[in-house]
Amino acid sequence: MKYKFRFLLFLVVLTITSCNREPKINGLWVVKEVKLGDEVMTPNARWTRLNADFSQESGNGWFQHSYGTWSLDYETKELRIINENGINDPDGPFIVALENDVMTWSRTENGQPVKVILERAEKLPQTYGDKLLGLWKLNEAVGDGNYFSQTFENESQDYLFLRWDRRFVIGSGQTQVHGVYNVNGHKPELELIPYGNDFVRDFWRVDFGENSITLKLLNTDSIVTREFIRIHQFPGTE
């Protein structure tokens, strides 16, 4: 009887010890702040997912761009992340601190302290580019710019179509403008790069509303804005 009790006690202790050593940082984490020295340089909608099998993926918004493995030394709190499709990390492991649903990574890069603050999440965040995807109908135009007339009828047929493959189509009157676009990885700015020589590339600040966006032209001394509302059919095809 005494032997059986000791054996059961041993199993309980072993189970508790094993549970305590289970990774507590598994799951999806969204980067809330990245600080290099005194400079804040937080990427837009950056995330990492640490899986229980020690595989990991990371990305920005709906786009996953890295994958590989992770390991955590429970005594030193050193976290190592290896990306199988990326370059080698020359700066060594992060020191991890975990408090409830907030995790902090710390280390030194190029002689400067780096601090990354992450929060546990249930779903992937959206980048500015994710929010811009889709079809937008011109609702109001102020100022002269490369695209869209400043004056138009109440039922404007002008539109902006931002595709998933980073190409855009602008429809204005009987004219269509095609090109590629970029979205800044740190702030809500949109770059439109049209094909051909008829237009120059433009930089726009984006203000997001509920099913609407307002673009403000940055590379000008004048006030040029374009307000759009989200639609689900090309104008004129309803």
PDB file of C-alpha atoms in Angstrom:
ATOM      1  CA  MET A   1       0.000   0.000   0.000  1.00  0.00           C
ATOM      2  CA  LYS A   2       2.808   2.386   0.926  1.00  0.00           C
ATOM      3  CA  TYR A   3       4.612   1.492  -2.327  1.00  0.00           C
ATOM      4  CA  LYS A   4       1.471   2.175  -4.385  1.00  0.00           C
ATOM      5  CA  PHE A   5       1.029   5.561  -2.650  1.00  0.00           C
ATOM      6  CA  ARG A   6       4.627   6.538  -3.409  1.00  0.00           C
ATOM      7  CA  PHE A   7       4.228   5.463  -7.016  1.00  0.00           C
ATOM      8  CA  LEU A   8       1.078   7.556  -7.444  1.00  0.00           C
ATOM      9  CA  LEU A   9       2.782  10.523  -5.788  1.00  0.00           C
ATOM     10  CA  PHE A  10       5.689  10.136  -8.191  1.00  0.00           C
ATOM     11  CA  LEU A  11       3.302  10.168 -11.168  1.00  0.00           C
ATOM     12  CA  VAL A  12       1.588  13.318  -9.872  1.00  0.00           C
ATOM     13  CA  VAL A  13       4.913  15.124  -9.385  1.00  0.00           C
ATOM     14  CA  LEU A  14       6.075  13.993 -12.817  1.00  0.00           C
ATOM     15  CA  THR A  15       2.863  15.254 -14.423  1.00  0.00           C
ATOM     16  CA  ILE A  16       3.107  18.638 -12.695  1.00  0.00           C
ATOM     17  CA  THR A  17       6.766  18.983 -13.677  1.00  0.00           C
ATOM     18  CA  SER A  18       5.970  18.106 -17.288  1.00  0.00           C
ATOM     19  CA  CYS A  19       3.118  20.597 -17.375  1.00  0.00           C
ATOM     20  CA  ASN A  20       5.330  23.312 -15.953  1.00  0.00           C
ATOM     21  CA  ARG A  21       7.842  22.727 -18.724  1.00  0.00           C
ATOM     22  CA  GLU A  22       5.236  22.924 -21.459  1.00  0.00           C
ATOM     23  CA  PRO A  23       5.701  26.012 -23.662  1.00  0.00           C
ATOM     24  CA  LYS A  24       3.506  28.832 -22.429  1.00  0.00           C
ATOM     25  CA  ILE A  25       4.168  31.077 -25.412  1.00  0.00           C
ATOM     26  CA  ASN A  26       2.379  28.918 -27.978  1.00  0.00           C
ATOM     27  CA  GLY A  27      -0.132  30.701 -30.139  1.00  0.00           C
ATOM     28  CA  LEU A  28      -0.604  33.788 -32.270  1.00  0.00           C
ATOM     29  CA  TRP A  29       1.122  37.015 -31.218  1.00  0.00           C
ATOM     30  CA  VAL A  30       0.753  40.482 -32.759  1.00  0.00           C
ATOM     31  CA  VAL A  31       3.587  42.997 -32.510  1.00  0.00           C
ATOM     32  CA  LYS A  32       2.396  46.155 -30.766  1.00  0.00           C
ATOM     33  CA  GLU A  33       5.693  48.046 -30.563  1.00  0.00           C
ATOM     34  CA  VAL A  34       9.269  47.712 -31.746  1.00  0.00           C
ATOM     35  CA  LYS A  35      11.815  50.038 -30.190  1.00  0.00           C
ATOM     36  CA  LEU A  36      15.433  50.321 -31.333  1.00  0.00           C
ATOM     37  CA  GLY A  37      17.278  52.520 -28.863  1.00  0.00           C
ATOM     38  CA  ASP A  38      15.038  55.579 -28.503  1.00  0.00           C
ATOM     39  CA  GLU A  39      13.422  55.155 -31.914  1.00  0.00           C
ATOM     40  CA  VAL A  40      10.028  53.497 -32.322  1.00  0.00           C
ATOM     41  CA  MET A  41       9.833  51.593 -35.609  1.00  0.00           C
ATOM     42  CA  THR A  42       6.799  49.337 -35.276  1.00  0.00           C
ATOM     43  CA  PRO A  43       5.850  47.502 -38.495  1.00  0.00           C
ATOM     44  CA  ASN A  44       2.218  47.513 -39.542  1.00  0.00           C
ATOM     45  CA  ALA A  45       0.228  44.438 -38.458  1.00  0.00           C
ATOM     46  CA  ARG A  46       3.284  42.236 -37.884  1.00  0.00           C
ATOM     47  CA  TRP A  47       2.584  38.870 -36.282  1.00  0.00           C
ATOM     48  CA  THR A  48       4.212  35.577 -35.387  1.00  0.00           C
ATOM     49  CA  ARG A  49       2.647  32.221 -34.622  1.00  0.00           C
ATOM     50  CA  LEU A  50       4.537  29.822 -32.335  1.00  0.00           C
ATOM     51  CA  ASN A  51       3.162  26.302 -32.701  1.00  0.00           C
ATOM     52  CA  ALA A  52       3.254  23.549 -30.082  1.00  0.00           C
ATOM     53  CA  ASP A  53       5.427  21.380 -32.370  1.00  0.00           C
ATOM     54  CA  PHE A  54       8.082  24.148 -32.332  1.00  0.00           C
ATOM     55  CA  SER A  55       7.364  25.239 -35.880  1.00  0.00           C
ATOM     56  CA  GLN A  56       6.636  28.922 -36.463  1.00  0.00           C
ATOM     57  CA  GLU A  57       5.295  31.299 -39.093  1.00  0.00           C
ATOM     58  CA  SER A  58       5.316  35.083 -39.286  1.00  0.00           C
ATOM     59  CA  GLY A  59       3.979  37.773 -41.566  1.00  0.00           C
ATOM     60  CA  ASN A  60       2.217  41.091 -41.906  1.00  0.00           C
ATOM     61  CA  GLY A  61      -1.536  41.129 -42.108  1.00  0.00           C
ATOM     62  CA  TRP A  62      -2.928  38.410 -44.341  1.00  0.00           C
ATOM     63  CA  PHE A  63       0.480  37.777 -45.918  1.00  0.00           C
ATOM     64  CA  GLN A  64       2.743  35.110 -44.426  1.00  0.00           C
ATOM     65  CA  HIS A  65       6.347  35.658 -45.492  1.00  0.00           C
ATOM     66  CA  SER A  66       8.439  33.522 -43.109  1.00  0.00           C
ATOM     67  CA  TYR A  67       8.405  30.042 -41.657  1.00  0.00           C
ATOM     68  CA  GLY A  68      10.751  27.844 -39.659  1.00  0.00           C
ATOM     69  CA  THR A  69      11.305  26.694 -36.079  1.00  0.00           C
ATOM     70  CA  TRP A  70      11.569  28.112 -32.573  1.00  0.00           C
ATOM     71  CA  SER A  71      13.083  27.023 -29.268  1.00  0.00           C
ATOM     72  CA  LEU A  72      12.991  28.392 -25.730  1.00  0.00           C
ATOM     73  CA  ASP A  73      15.500  27.759 -22.953  1.00  0.00           C
ATOM     74  CA  TYR A  74      13.314  27.740 -19.831  1.00  0.00           C
ATOM     75  CA  GLU A  75      16.186  28.519 -17.498  1.00  0.00           C
ATOM     76  CA  THR A  76      17.765  31.440 -19.369  1.00  0.00           C
ATOM     77  CA  LYS A  77      14.480  32.546 -21.075  1.00  0.00           C
ATOM     78  CA  GLU A  78      16.375  32.693 -24.384  1.00  0.00           C
ATOM     79  CA  LEU A  79      14.138  32.467 -27.457  1.00  0.00           C
ATOM     80  CA  ARG A  80      15.658  31.451 -30.769  1.00  0.00           C
ATOM     81  CA  ILE A  81      13.721  31.787 -34.012  1.00  0.00           C
ATOM     82  CA  ILE A  82      15.070  30.275 -37.216  1.00  0.00           C
ATOM     83  CA  ASN A  83      13.500  31.147 -40.562  1.00  0.00           C
ATOM     84  CA  GLU A  84      14.032  28.447 -43.139  1.00  0.00           C
ATOM     85  CA  ASN A  85      13.303  30.829 -46.007  1.00  0.00           C
ATOM     86  CA  GLY A  86      15.199  33.843 -44.633  1.00  0.00           C
ATOM     87  CA  ILE A  87      18.688  35.032 -43.851  1.00  0.00           C
ATOM     88  CA  ASN A  88      20.641  33.998 -40.760  1.00  0.00           C
ATOM     89  CA  ASP A  89      20.015  36.133 -37.681  1.00  0.00           C
ATOM     90  CA  PRO A  90      23.404  37.532 -36.548  1.00  0.00           C
ATOM     91  CA  ASP A  91      22.163  39.037 -33.279  1.00  0.00           C
ATOM     92  CA  GLY A  92      21.531  36.002 -31.128  1.00  0.00           C
ATOM     93  CA  PRO A  93      18.466  35.022 -29.107  1.00  0.00           C
ATOM     94  CA  PHE A  94      15.848  37.248 -27.495  1.00  0.00           C
ATOM     95  CA  ILE A  95      15.295  37.274 -23.747  1.00  0.00           C
ATOM     96  CA  VAL A  96      11.597  36.627 -23.149  1.00  0.00           C
ATOM     97  CA  ALA A  97       9.395  38.074 -20.416  1.00  0.00           C
ATOM     98  CA  LEU A  98       5.771  36.960 -20.219  1.00  0.00           C
ATOM     99  CA  GLU A  99       2.996  38.620 -18.231  1.00  0.00           C
ATOM    100  CA  ASN A 100      -0.511  37.358 -18.891  1.00  0.00           C
ATOM    101  CA  ASP A 101      -1.209  38.001 -22.589  1.00  0.00           C
ATOM    102  CA  VAL A 102       1.726  40.367 -23.135  1.00  0.00           C
ATOM    103  CA  MET A 103       5.161  39.108 -24.142  1.00  0.00           C
ATOM    104  CA  THR A 104       8.362  41.143 -24.389  1.00  0.00           C
ATOM    105  CA  TRP A 105      11.453  40.242 -26.398  1.00  0.00           C
ATOM    106  CA  SER A 106      14.713  42.014 -25.585  1.00  0.00           C
ATOM    107  CA  ARG A 107      18.236  41.879 -27.014  1.00  0.00           C
ATOM    108  CA  THR A 108      21.013  44.069 -28.413  1.00  0.00           C
ATOM    109  CA  GLU A 109      21.417  44.794 -32.129  1.00  0.00           C
ATOM    110  CA  ASN A 110      24.374  46.757 -33.483  1.00  0.00           C
ATOM    111  CA  GLY A 111      25.138  48.018 -29.982  1.00  0.00           C
ATOM    112  CA  GLN A 112      21.596  49.290 -29.367  1.00  0.00           C
ATOM    113  CA  PRO A 113      18.913  47.794 -27.135  1.00  0.00           C
ATOM    114  CA  VAL A 114      15.921  46.329 -28.952  1.00  0.00           C
ATOM    115  CA  LYS A 115      12.551  45.791 -27.303  1.00  0.00           C
ATOM    116  CA  VAL A 116       9.597  44.085 -28.963  1.00  0.00           C
ATOM    117  CA  ILE A 117       6.186  44.055 -27.263  1.00  0.00           C
ATOM    118  CA  LEU A 118       3.659  41.476 -28.462  1.00  0.00           C
ATOM    119  CA  GLU A 119       0.078  40.715 -27.477  1.00  0.00           C
ATOM    120  CA  ARG A 120      -1.699  37.390 -27.762  1.00  0.00           C
ATOM    121  CA  ALA A 121      -4.334  37.408 -30.506  1.00  0.00           C
ATOM    122  CA  GLU A 122      -7.152  35.242 -31.824  1.00  0.00           C
ATOM    123  CA  LYS A 123      -6.962  36.255 -35.479  1.00  0.00           C
ATOM    124  CA  LEU A 124      -4.559  37.856 -37.932  1.00  0.00           C
ATOM    125  CA  PRO A 125      -4.437  41.658 -37.942  1.00  0.00           C
ATOM    126  CA  GLN A 126      -5.057  43.687 -41.084  1.00  0.00           C
ATOM    127  CA  THR A 127      -2.419  45.855 -42.715  1.00  0.00           C
ATOM    128  CA  TYR A 128      -3.275  49.125 -44.384  1.00  0.00           C
ATOM    129  CA  GLY A 129      -2.910  47.255 -47.674  1.00  0.00           C
ATOM    130  CA  ASP A 130      -5.427  44.611 -46.600  1.00  0.00           C
ATOM    131  CA  LYS A 131      -7.959  47.315 -45.785  1.00  0.00           C
ATOM    132  CA  LEU A 132      -7.397  48.984 -49.169  1.00  0.00           C
ATOM    133  CA  LEU A 133      -8.075  45.874 -51.220  1.00  0.00           C
ATOM    134  CA  GLY A 134     -11.149  45.971 -53.407  1.00  0.00           C
ATOM    135  CA  LEU A 135     -13.278  48.265 -55.529  1.00  0.00           C
ATOM    136  CA  TRP A 136     -13.838  51.919 -54.618  1.00  0.00           C
ATOM    137  CA  LYS A 137     -16.148  54.459 -56.231  1.00  0.00           C
ATOM    138  CA  LEU A 138     -15.241  58.143 -56.300  1.00  0.00           C
ATOM    139  CA  ASN A 139     -17.530  60.138 -54.036  1.00  0.00           C
ATOM    140  CA  GLU A 140     -15.788  63.525 -53.893  1.00  0.00           C
ATOM    141  CA  ALA A 141     -12.754  65.137 -55.541  1.00  0.00           C
ATOM    142  CA  VAL A 142     -10.989  68.304 -54.377  1.00  0.00           C
ATOM    143  CA  GLY A 143      -8.089  69.907 -56.231  1.00  0.00           C
ATOM    144  CA  ASP A 144      -6.379  69.105 -59.508  1.00  0.00           C
ATOM    145  CA  GLY A 145      -4.424  65.874 -59.705  1.00  0.00           C
ATOM    146  CA  ASN A 146      -3.377  63.210 -62.145  1.00  0.00           C
ATOM    147  CA  TYR A 147      -6.563  61.223 -61.777  1.00  0.00           C
ATOM    148  CA  PHE A 148     -10.253  62.048 -61.687  1.00  0.00           C
ATOM    149  CA  SER A 149     -11.878  65.335 -62.556  1.00  0.00           C
ATOM    150  CA  GLN A 150     -12.507  67.890 -59.835  1.00  0.00           C
ATOM    151  CA  THR A 151     -16.053  68.342 -61.122  1.00  0.00           C
ATOM    152  CA  PHE A 152     -18.317  65.432 -61.969  1.00  0.00           C
ATOM    153  CA  GLU A 153     -21.962  64.446 -61.913  1.00  0.00           C
ATOM    154  CA  ASN A 154     -23.569  63.251 -58.723  1.00  0.00           C
ATOM    155  CA  GLU A 155     -23.583  59.691 -60.057  1.00  0.00           C
ATOM    156  CA  SER A 156     -19.901  59.489 -60.875  1.00  0.00           C
ATOM    157  CA  GLN A 157     -18.717  56.391 -62.709  1.00  0.00           C
ATOM    158  CA  ASP A 158     -15.099  56.931 -61.679  1.00  0.00           C
ATOM    159  CA  TYR A 159     -13.500  54.181 -59.619  1.00  0.00           C
ATOM    160  CA  LEU A 160     -10.290  52.823 -58.129  1.00  0.00           C
ATOM    161  CA  PHE A 161      -9.696  49.067 -58.127  1.00  0.00           C
ATOM    162  CA  LEU A 162      -6.848  47.810 -55.928  1.00  0.00           C
ATOM    163  CA  ARG A 163      -6.117  44.161 -56.670  1.00  0.00           C
ATOM    164  CA  TRP A 164      -4.499  41.515 -54.467  1.00  0.00           C
ATOM    165  CA  ASP A 165      -1.495  41.234 -56.838  1.00  0.00           C
ATOM    166  CA  ARG A 166      -0.516  44.874 -56.177  1.00  0.00           C
ATOM    167  CA  ARG A 167      -1.910  46.133 -59.483  1.00  0.00           C
ATOM    168  CA  PHE A 168      -4.468  48.892 -59.791  1.00  0.00           C
ATOM    169  CA  VAL A 169      -7.011  50.065 -62.324  1.00  0.00           C
ATOM    170  CA  ILE A 170      -8.398  53.601 -62.328  1.00  0.00           C
ATOM    171  CA  GLY A 171     -11.507  54.272 -64.377  1.00  0.00           C
ATOM    172  CA  SER A 172     -12.221  57.907 -65.143  1.00  0.00           C
ATOM    173  CA  GLY A 173     -14.736  58.737 -67.845  1.00  0.00           C
ATOM    174  CA  GLN A 174     -13.741  56.784 -70.935  1.00  0.00           C
ATOM    175  CA  THR A 175     -10.147  56.432 -69.728  1.00  0.00           C
ATOM    176  CA  GLN A 176      -8.528  53.593 -67.841  1.00  0.00           C
ATOM    177  CA  VAL A 177      -5.169  53.876 -66.110  1.00  0.00           C
ATOM    178  CA  HIS A 178      -3.285  50.708 -65.183  1.00  0.00           C
ATOM    179  CA  GLY A 179      -0.272  50.341 -62.938  1.00  0.00           C
ATOM    180  CA  VAL A 180       1.162  48.884 -59.743  1.00  0.00           C
ATOM    181  CA  TYR A 181       0.918  50.167 -56.188  1.00  0.00           C
ATOM    182  CA  ASN A 182       2.835  49.964 -52.930  1.00  0.00           C
ATOM    183  CA  VAL A 183       1.636  50.433 -49.369  1.00  0.00           C
ATOM    184  CA  ASN A 184       4.045  51.744 -46.739  1.00  0.00           C
ATOM    185  CA  GLY A 185       4.885  49.098 -44.135  1.00  0.00           C
ATOM    186  CA  HIS A 186       4.847  51.552 -41.218  1.00  0.00           C
ATOM    187  CA  LYS A 187       2.270  54.248 -42.008  1.00  0.00           C
ATOM    188  CA  PRO A 188      -0.948  54.620 -44.055  1.00  0.00           C
ATOM    189  CA  GLU A 189       0.568  55.802 -47.327  1.00  0.00           C
ATOM    190  CA  LEU A 190      -0.240  54.577 -50.825  1.00  0.00           C
ATOM    191  CA  GLU A 191       2.081  54.879 -53.818  1.00  0.00           C
ATOM    192  CA  LEU A 192       0.534  54.647 -57.292  1.00  0.00           C
ATOM    193  CA  ILE A 193       2.930  53.840 -60.136  1.00  0.00           C
ATOM    194  CA  PRO A 194       1.127  54.029 -63.500  1.00  0.00           C
ATOM    195  CA  TYR A 195       2.367  52.295 -66.618  1.00  0.00           C
ATOM    196  CA  GLY A 196       3.574  54.476 -69.493  1.00  0.00           C
ATOM    197  CA  ASN A 197       4.716  58.078 -69.570  1.00  0.00           C
ATOM    198  CA  ASP A 198       1.367  59.882 -69.414  1.00  0.00           C
ATOM    199  CA  PHE A 199       1.320  60.034 -65.609  1.00  0.00           C
ATOM    200  CA  VAL A 200       3.948  60.303 -62.894  1.00  0.00           C
ATOM    201  CA  ARG A 201       3.821  58.232 -59.739  1.00  0.00           C
ATOM    202  CA  ASP A 202       1.993  59.738 -56.801  1.00  0.00           C
ATOM    203  CA  PHE A 203       2.111  59.339 -53.016  1.00  0.00           C
ATOM    204  CA  TRP A 204      -1.132  59.549 -51.055  1.00  0.00           C
ATOM    205  CA  ARG A 205      -1.933  59.540 -47.348  1.00  0.00           C
ATOM    206  CA  VAL A 206      -4.892  57.283 -46.574  1.00  0.00           C
ATOM    207  CA  ASP A 207      -7.562  58.035 -43.984  1.00  0.00           C
ATOM    208  CA  PHE A 208      -9.882  55.104 -43.319  1.00  0.00           C
ATOM    209  CA  GLY A 209     -13.577  55.461 -42.592  1.00  0.00           C
ATOM    210  CA  GLU A 210     -16.389  52.937 -42.342  1.00  0.00           C
ATOM    211  CA  ASN A 211     -16.466  51.493 -45.871  1.00  0.00           C
ATOM    212  CA  SER A 212     -14.746  54.633 -47.142  1.00  0.00           C
ATOM    213  CA  ILE A 213     -11.256  55.978 -47.728  1.00  0.00           C
ATOM    214  CA  THR A 214      -9.917  59.476 -48.305  1.00  0.00           C
ATOM    215  CA  LEU A 215      -6.683  59.932 -50.227  1.00  0.00           C
ATOM    216  CA  LYS A 216      -4.641  63.100 -49.737  1.00  0.00           C
ATOM    217  CA  LEU A 217      -1.907  63.776 -52.295  1.00  0.00           C
ATOM    218  CA  LEU A 218       1.481  64.190 -50.611  1.00  0.00           C
ATOM    219  CA  ASN A 219       3.815  65.172 -53.451  1.00  0.00           C
ATOM    220  CA  THR A 220       2.186  68.557 -54.085  1.00  0.00           C
ATOM    221  CA  ASP A 221       1.945  71.991 -52.465  1.00  0.00           C
ATOM    222  CA  SER A 222      -1.787  72.145 -53.185  1.00  0.00           C
ATOM    223  CA  ILE A 223      -4.686  70.464 -51.429  1.00  0.00           C
ATOM    224  CA  VAL A 224      -5.719  67.450 -53.475  1.00  0.00           C
ATOM    225  CA  THR A 225      -8.041  64.856 -51.970  1.00  0.00           C
ATOM    226  CA  ARG A 226     -10.110  61.986 -53.337  1.00  0.00           C
ATOM    227  CA  GLU A 227     -12.853  60.387 -51.276  1.00  0.00           C
ATOM    228  CA  PHE A 228     -14.133  56.917 -52.159  1.00  0.00           C
ATOM    229  CA  ILE A 229     -16.818  54.544 -50.919  1.00  0.00           C
ATOM    230  CA  ARG A 230     -16.569  50.765 -51.164  1.00  0.00           C
ATOM    231  CA  ILE A 231     -18.700  49.108 -53.845  1.00  0.00           C
ATOM    232  CA  HIS A 232     -19.056  45.526 -55.075  1.00  0.00           C
ATOM    233  CA  GLN A 233     -19.823  46.058 -58.772  1.00  0.00           C
ATOM    234  CA  PHE A 234     -18.081  48.185 -61.354  1.00  0.00           C
ATOM    235  CA  PRO A 235     -20.009  51.425 -61.998  1.00  0.00           C
ATOM    236  CA  GLY A 236     -22.290  51.168 -64.992  1.00  0.00           C
ATOM    237  CA  THR A 237     -22.726  47.392 -64.696  1.00  0.00           C
ATOM    238  CA  GLU A 238     -25.450  47.400 -62.044  1.00  0.00           C
TER     239      GLU A 238
END
